[in-house]
Tab-separated table of C-alpha atoms and ligand atoms in Angstrom:
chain	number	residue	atom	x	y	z
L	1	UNK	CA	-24.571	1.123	14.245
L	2	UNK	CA	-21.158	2.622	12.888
L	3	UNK	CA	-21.095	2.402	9.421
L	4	UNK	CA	-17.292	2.037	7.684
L	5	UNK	CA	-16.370	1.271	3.809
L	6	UNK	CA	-13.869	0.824	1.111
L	7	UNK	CA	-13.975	3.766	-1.599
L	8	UNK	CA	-12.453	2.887	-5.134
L	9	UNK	CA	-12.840	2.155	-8.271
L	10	UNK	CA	-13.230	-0.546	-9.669
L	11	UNK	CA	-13.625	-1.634	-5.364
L	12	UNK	CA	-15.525	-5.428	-6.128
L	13	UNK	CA	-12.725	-6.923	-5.898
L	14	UNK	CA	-11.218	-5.948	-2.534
L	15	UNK	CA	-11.162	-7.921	0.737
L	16	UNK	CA	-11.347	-4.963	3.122
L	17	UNK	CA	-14.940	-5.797	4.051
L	18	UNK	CA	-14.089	-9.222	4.944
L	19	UNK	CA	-11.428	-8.227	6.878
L	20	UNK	CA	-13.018	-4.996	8.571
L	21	UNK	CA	-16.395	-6.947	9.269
L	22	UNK	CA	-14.917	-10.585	10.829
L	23	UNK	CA	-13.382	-7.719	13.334
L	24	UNK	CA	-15.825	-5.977	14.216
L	25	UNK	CA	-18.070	-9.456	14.351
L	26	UNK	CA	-14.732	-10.799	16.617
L	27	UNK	CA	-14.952	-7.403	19.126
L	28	UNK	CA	-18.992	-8.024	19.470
L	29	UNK	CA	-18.946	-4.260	17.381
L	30	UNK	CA	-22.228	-2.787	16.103
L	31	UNK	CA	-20.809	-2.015	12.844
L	32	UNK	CA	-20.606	-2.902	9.037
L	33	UNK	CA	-17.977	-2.415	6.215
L	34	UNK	CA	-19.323	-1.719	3.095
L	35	UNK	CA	-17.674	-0.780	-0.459
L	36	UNK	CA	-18.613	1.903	-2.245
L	37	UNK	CA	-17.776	2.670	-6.275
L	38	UNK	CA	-16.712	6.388	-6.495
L	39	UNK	CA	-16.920	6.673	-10.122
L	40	UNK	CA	-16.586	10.475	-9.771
L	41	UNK	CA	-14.119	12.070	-7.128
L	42	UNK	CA	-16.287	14.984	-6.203
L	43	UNK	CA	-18.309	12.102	-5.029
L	44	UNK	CA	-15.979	10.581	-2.281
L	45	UNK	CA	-16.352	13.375	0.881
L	46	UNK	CA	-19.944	13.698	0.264
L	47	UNK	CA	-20.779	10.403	0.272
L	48	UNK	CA	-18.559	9.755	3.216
L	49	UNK	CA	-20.688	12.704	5.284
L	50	UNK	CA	-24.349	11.629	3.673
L	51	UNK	CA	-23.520	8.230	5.238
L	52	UNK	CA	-22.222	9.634	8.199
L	53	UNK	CA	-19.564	7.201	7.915
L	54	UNK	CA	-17.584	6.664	11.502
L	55	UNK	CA	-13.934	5.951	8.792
L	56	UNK	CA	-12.992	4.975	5.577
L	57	UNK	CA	-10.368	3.354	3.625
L	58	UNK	CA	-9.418	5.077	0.137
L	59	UNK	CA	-8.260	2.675	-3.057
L	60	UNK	CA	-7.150	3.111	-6.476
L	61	UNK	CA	-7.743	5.504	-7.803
L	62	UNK	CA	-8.738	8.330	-5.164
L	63	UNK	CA	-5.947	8.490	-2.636
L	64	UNK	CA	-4.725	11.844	-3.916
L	65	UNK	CA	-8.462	13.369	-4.020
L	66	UNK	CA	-8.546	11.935	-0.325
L	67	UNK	CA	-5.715	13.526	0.420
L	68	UNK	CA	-6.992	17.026	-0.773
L	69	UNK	CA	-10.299	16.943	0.885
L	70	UNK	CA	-9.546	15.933	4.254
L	71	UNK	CA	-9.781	18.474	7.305
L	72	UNK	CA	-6.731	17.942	8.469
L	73	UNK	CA	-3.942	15.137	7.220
L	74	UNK	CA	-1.728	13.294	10.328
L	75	UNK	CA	1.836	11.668	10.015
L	76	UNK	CA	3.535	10.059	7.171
L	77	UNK	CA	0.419	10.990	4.661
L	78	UNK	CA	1.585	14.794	4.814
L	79	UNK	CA	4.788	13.652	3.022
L	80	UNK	CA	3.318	11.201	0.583
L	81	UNK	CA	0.221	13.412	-0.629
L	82	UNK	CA	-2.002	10.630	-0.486
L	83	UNK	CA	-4.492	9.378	1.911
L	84	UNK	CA	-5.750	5.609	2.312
L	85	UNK	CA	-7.486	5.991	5.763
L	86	UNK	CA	-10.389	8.400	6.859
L	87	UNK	CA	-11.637	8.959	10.143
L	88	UNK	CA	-14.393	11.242	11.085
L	89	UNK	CA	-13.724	12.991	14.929
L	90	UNK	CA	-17.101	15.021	15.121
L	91	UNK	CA	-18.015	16.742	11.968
L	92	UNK	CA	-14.381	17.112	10.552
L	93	UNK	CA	-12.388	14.141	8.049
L	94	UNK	CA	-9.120	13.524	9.296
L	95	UNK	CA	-6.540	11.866	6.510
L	96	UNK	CA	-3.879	9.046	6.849
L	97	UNK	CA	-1.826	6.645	4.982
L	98	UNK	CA	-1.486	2.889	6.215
L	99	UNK	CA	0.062	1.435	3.153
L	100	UNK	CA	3.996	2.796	4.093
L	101	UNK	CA	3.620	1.342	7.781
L	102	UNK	CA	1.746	-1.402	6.225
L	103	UNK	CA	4.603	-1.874	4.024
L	104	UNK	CA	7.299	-1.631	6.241
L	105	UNK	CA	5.450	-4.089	8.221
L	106	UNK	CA	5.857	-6.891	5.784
L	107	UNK	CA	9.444	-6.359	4.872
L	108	UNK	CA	10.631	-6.567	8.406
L	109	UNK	CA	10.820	-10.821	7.770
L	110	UNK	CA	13.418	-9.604	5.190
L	111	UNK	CA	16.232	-8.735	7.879
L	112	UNK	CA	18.106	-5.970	7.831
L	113	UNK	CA	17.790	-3.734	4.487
L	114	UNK	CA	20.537	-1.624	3.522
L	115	UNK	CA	19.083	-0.106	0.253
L	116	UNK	CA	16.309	-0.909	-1.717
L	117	UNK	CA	14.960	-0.331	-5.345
L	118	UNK	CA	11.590	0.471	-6.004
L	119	UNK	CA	10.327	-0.344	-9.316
L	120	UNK	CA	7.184	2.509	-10.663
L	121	UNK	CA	6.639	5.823	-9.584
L	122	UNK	CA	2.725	6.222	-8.869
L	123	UNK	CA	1.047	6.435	-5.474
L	124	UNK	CA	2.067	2.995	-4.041
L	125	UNK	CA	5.582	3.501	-4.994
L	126	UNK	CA	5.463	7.132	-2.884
L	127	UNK	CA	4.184	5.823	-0.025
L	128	UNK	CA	7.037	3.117	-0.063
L	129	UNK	CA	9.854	5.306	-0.834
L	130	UNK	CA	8.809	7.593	2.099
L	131	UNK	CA	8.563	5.174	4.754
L	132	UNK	CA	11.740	3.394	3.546
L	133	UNK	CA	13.473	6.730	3.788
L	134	UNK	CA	12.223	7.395	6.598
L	135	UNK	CA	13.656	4.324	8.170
L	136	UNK	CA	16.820	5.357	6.737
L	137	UNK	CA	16.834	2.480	4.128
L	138	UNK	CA	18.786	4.230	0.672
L	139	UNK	CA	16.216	4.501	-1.622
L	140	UNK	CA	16.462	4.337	-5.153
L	141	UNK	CA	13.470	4.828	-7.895
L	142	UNK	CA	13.556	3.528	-11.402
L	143	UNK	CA	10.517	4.208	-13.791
L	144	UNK	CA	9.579	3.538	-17.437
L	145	UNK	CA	9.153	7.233	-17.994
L	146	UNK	CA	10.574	10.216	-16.342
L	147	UNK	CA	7.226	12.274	-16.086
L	148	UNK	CA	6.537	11.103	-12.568
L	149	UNK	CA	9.802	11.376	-10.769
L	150	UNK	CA	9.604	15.226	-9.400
L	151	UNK	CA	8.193	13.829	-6.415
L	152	UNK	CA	11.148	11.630	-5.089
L	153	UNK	CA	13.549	13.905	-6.773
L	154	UNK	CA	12.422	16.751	-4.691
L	155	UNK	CA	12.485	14.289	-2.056
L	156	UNK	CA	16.461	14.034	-1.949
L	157	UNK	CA	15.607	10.196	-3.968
L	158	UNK	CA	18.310	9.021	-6.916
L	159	UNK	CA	15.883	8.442	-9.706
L	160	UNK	CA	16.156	6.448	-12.815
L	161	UNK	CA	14.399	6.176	-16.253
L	162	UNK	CA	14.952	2.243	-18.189
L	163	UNK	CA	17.628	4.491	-20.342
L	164	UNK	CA	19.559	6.521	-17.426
L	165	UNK	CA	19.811	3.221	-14.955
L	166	UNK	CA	23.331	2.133	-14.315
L	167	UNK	CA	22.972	-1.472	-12.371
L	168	UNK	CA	23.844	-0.833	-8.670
L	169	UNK	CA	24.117	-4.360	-6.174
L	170	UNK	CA	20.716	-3.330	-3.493
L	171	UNK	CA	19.068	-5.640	-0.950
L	172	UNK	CA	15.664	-5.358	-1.712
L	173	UNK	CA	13.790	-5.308	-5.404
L	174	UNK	CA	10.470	-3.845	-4.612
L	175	UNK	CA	7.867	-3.670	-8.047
L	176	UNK	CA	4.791	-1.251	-6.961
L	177	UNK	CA	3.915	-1.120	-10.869
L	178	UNK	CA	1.224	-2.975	-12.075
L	179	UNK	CA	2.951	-4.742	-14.638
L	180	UNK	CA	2.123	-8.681	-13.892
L	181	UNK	CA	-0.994	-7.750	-12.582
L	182	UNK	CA	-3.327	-8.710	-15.730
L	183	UNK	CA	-1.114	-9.486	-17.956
L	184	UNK	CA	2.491	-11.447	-17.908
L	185	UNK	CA	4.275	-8.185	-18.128
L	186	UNK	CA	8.295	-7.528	-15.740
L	187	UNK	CA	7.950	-4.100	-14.475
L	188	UNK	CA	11.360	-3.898	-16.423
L	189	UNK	CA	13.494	-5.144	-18.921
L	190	UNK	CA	14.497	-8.932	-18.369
L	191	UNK	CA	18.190	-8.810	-18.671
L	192	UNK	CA	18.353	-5.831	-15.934
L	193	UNK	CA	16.014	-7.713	-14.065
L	194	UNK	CA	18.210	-10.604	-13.865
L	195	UNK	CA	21.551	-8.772	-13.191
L	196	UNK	CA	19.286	-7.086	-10.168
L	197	UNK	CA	18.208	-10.341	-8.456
L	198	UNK	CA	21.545	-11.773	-8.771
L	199	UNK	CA	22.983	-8.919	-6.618
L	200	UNK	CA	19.640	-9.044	-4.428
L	201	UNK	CA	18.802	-10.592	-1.216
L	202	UNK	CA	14.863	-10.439	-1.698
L	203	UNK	CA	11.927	-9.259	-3.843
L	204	UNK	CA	9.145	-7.678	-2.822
L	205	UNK	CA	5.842	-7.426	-5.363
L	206	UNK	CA	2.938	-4.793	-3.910
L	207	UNK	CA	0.440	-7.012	-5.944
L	208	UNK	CA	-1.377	-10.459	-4.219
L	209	UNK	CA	-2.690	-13.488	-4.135
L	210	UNK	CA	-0.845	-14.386	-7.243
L	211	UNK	CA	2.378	-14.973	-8.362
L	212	UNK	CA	3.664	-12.277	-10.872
L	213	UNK	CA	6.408	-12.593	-13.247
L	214	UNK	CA	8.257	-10.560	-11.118
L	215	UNK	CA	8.166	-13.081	-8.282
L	216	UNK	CA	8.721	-16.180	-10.848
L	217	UNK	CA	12.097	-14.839	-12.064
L	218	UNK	CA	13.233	-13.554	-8.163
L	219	UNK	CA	12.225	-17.210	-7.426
L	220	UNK	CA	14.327	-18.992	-10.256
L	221	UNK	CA	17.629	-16.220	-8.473
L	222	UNK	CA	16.717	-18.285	-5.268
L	223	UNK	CA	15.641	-14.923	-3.525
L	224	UNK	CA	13.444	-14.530	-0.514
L	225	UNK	CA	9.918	-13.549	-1.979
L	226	UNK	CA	6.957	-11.815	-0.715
L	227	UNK	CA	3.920	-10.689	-2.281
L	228	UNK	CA	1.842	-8.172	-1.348
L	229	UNK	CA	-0.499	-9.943	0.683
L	230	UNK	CA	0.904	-8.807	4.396
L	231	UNK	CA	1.328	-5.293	3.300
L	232	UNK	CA	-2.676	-5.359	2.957
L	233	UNK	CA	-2.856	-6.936	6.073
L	234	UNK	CA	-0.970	-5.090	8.047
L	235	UNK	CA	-2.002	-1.194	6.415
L	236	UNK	CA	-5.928	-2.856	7.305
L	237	UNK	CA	-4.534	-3.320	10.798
L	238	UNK	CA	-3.802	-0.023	11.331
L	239	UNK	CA	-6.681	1.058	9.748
L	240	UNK	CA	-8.892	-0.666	11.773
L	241	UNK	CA	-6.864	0.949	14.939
L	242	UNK	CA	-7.179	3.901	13.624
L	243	UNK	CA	-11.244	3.960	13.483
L	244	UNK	CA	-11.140	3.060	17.265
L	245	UNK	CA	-8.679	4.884	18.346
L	246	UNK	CA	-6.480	2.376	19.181
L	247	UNK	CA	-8.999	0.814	21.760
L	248	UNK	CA	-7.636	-2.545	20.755
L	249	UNK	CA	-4.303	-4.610	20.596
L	250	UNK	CA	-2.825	-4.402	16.938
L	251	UNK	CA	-1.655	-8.655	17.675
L	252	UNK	CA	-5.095	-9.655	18.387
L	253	UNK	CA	-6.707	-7.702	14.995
L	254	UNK	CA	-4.109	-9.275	13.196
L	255	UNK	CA	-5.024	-12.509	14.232
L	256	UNK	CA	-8.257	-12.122	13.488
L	257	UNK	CA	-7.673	-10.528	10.089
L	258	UNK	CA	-5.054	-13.651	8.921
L	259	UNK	CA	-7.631	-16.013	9.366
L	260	UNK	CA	-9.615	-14.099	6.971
L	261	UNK	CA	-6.775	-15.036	3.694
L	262	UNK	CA	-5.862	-18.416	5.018
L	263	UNK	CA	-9.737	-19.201	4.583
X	301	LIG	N1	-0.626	-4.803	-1.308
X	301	LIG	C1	-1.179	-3.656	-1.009
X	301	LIG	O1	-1.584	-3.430	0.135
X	301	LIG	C2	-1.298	-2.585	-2.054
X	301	LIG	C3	-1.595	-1.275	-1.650
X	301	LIG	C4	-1.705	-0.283	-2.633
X	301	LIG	C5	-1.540	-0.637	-3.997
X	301	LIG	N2	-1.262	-1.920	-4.360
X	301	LIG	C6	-1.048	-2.279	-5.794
X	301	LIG	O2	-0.006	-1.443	-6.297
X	301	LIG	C7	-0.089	-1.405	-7.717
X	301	LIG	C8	0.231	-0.011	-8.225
X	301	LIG	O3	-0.744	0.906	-7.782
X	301	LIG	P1	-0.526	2.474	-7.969
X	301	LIG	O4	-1.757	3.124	-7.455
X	301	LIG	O5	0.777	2.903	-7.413
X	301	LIG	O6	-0.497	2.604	-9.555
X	301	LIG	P2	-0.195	3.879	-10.415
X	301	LIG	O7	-0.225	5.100	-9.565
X	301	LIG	O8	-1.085	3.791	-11.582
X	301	LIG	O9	1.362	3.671	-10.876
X	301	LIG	C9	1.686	2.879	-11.891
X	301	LIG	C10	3.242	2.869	-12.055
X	301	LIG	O10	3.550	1.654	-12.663
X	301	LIG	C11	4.249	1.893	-13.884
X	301	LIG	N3	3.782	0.876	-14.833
X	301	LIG	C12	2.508	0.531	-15.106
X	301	LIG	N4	2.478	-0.494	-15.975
X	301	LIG	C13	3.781	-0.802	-16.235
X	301	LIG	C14	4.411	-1.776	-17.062
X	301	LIG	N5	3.702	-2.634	-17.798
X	301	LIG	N6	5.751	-1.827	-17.087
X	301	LIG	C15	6.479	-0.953	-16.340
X	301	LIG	N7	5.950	-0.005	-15.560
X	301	LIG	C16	4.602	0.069	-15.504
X	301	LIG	C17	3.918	3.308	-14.304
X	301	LIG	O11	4.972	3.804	-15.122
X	301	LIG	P3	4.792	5.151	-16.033
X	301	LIG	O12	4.956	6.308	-15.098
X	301	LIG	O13	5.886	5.030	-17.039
X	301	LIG	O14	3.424	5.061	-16.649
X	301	LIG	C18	3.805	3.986	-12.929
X	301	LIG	O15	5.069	4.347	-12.453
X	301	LIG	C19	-1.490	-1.924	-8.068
X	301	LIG	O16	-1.336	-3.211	-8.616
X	301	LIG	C20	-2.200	-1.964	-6.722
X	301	LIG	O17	-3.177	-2.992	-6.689
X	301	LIG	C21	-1.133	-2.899	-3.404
């Protein structure tokens, strides 16, 4: 039996297990996906090897820890310093990061993106501006606060505070704060806001299965809007393929793991 889970915290709420386990139930697998509350970080490799865990996916708020602990980190992760994927090959942990693929996944319905602006500056919001630099999409960041910028500055990124943002025209509005999330919070002030989505073609909102106040004023502009529902899918996708080693055809997990939210 290979055993696989979700480490987070708080990790009740995710739908990784349902996704992981109609999967493995859908590929006649001998496996389970579990979730697992890390409430202390020195906790997440150890429990991973007392389990013997065959992978892992990393939430909120360990990906950096992940990052740190793993043998040996592969592609985009080594640029983003955070890890959402673990995979054991023999006795050794090897690190990745699904959410920027994930992410780039579900803005390819958008068309073509010129330049984008992502909203925050924590761990989602790196993993986004990396893979949208990487695709050569101009990136810019603008944050409440200045204390987490280093890391896109020293990444060649424009970077903004609320107080140093002059209003640009870009494509794509992306929020990766969690403003909206429990309360009815815009990840920045409304006026910008507004001046933003009338230049914009779409909005993008990292948070799901609801609709934020960030996606009801993009919706009142007329934009295209997207939640953050495919980016999960698609970052569990490659998660999946990445604990099987790409044994099986990313289209036909996919299927299997869109039933799972239009249930
Ligand atoms: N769809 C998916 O697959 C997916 C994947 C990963 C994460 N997520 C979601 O992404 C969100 C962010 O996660 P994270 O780990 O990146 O968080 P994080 O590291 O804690 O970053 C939070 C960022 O949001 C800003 N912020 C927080 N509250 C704000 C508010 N009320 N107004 C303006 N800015 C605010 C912070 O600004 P300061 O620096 O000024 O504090 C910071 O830049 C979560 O909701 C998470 O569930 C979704």
């Amino acid at each position: 039996m290979l055993l696989f889970g979700i480490f987070g915290n708080p990790v009740t709420h995710s739908i990784s297990p349902r996704l992981h386990n109609a999967t493995l139930n859908a590929f006649n697998l001998k496996g389970c996906y579990g979730r697992f509350a890390i409430l202390e970080p020195s906790s997440l490799f150890p429990t991973f090897h007392t389990l013997y865990l065959k992978g892992a996916n990393v939430t909120v708020p360990h990906k950096e820890v992940a990052f740190q602990g793993c043998d040996e980190v592969r592609g985009i992760a080594q640029k983003i310093g955070a890890v959402n994927t673990l995979v054991r090959e023999g006795s050794r942990v090897i690190g990745y990061n699904t959410d920027a693929l994930g992410f780039y996944h579900a803005i390819s319905s958008f068309g073509q993106i010129k330049n984008a602006l992502v909203l925050g500056a924590g761990g989602t919001a790196k993993a986004i501006a990396i893979i949208l630099q990487e695709k050569g999409i101009e990136t810019t960041i603008l944050n409440r606060s200045a204390s987490r910028l280093h890391f896109f500055e020293n990444n060649g990124m424009t970077c903004k505070t609320w107080d140093t943002f002059t209003c640009n025209a870009y494509d794509l509005i992306i929020n990766t704060t969690s403003a909206g999330l429990k309360d009815e919070e815009l990840p920045c002030p409304e006026a910008l806001l507004n001046t933003l989505f009338e230049r914009a073609k779409g909005a993008f909102d990292v948070i799901y299965n609801q609709q934020t106040p960030f996606l009801k004023l993009a919706n009142t502009h007329k934009l295209t809007c997207k939640d953050g529902k495919e980016m999960l899918l698609h970052q569990a996708v490659l998660a999946f393929n990445l604990f099987f080693d790409h044994r099986f055809e990313a289209e036909r997990i996919e299927s299997i793991m869109r039933e799972i939210f239009t249930l």
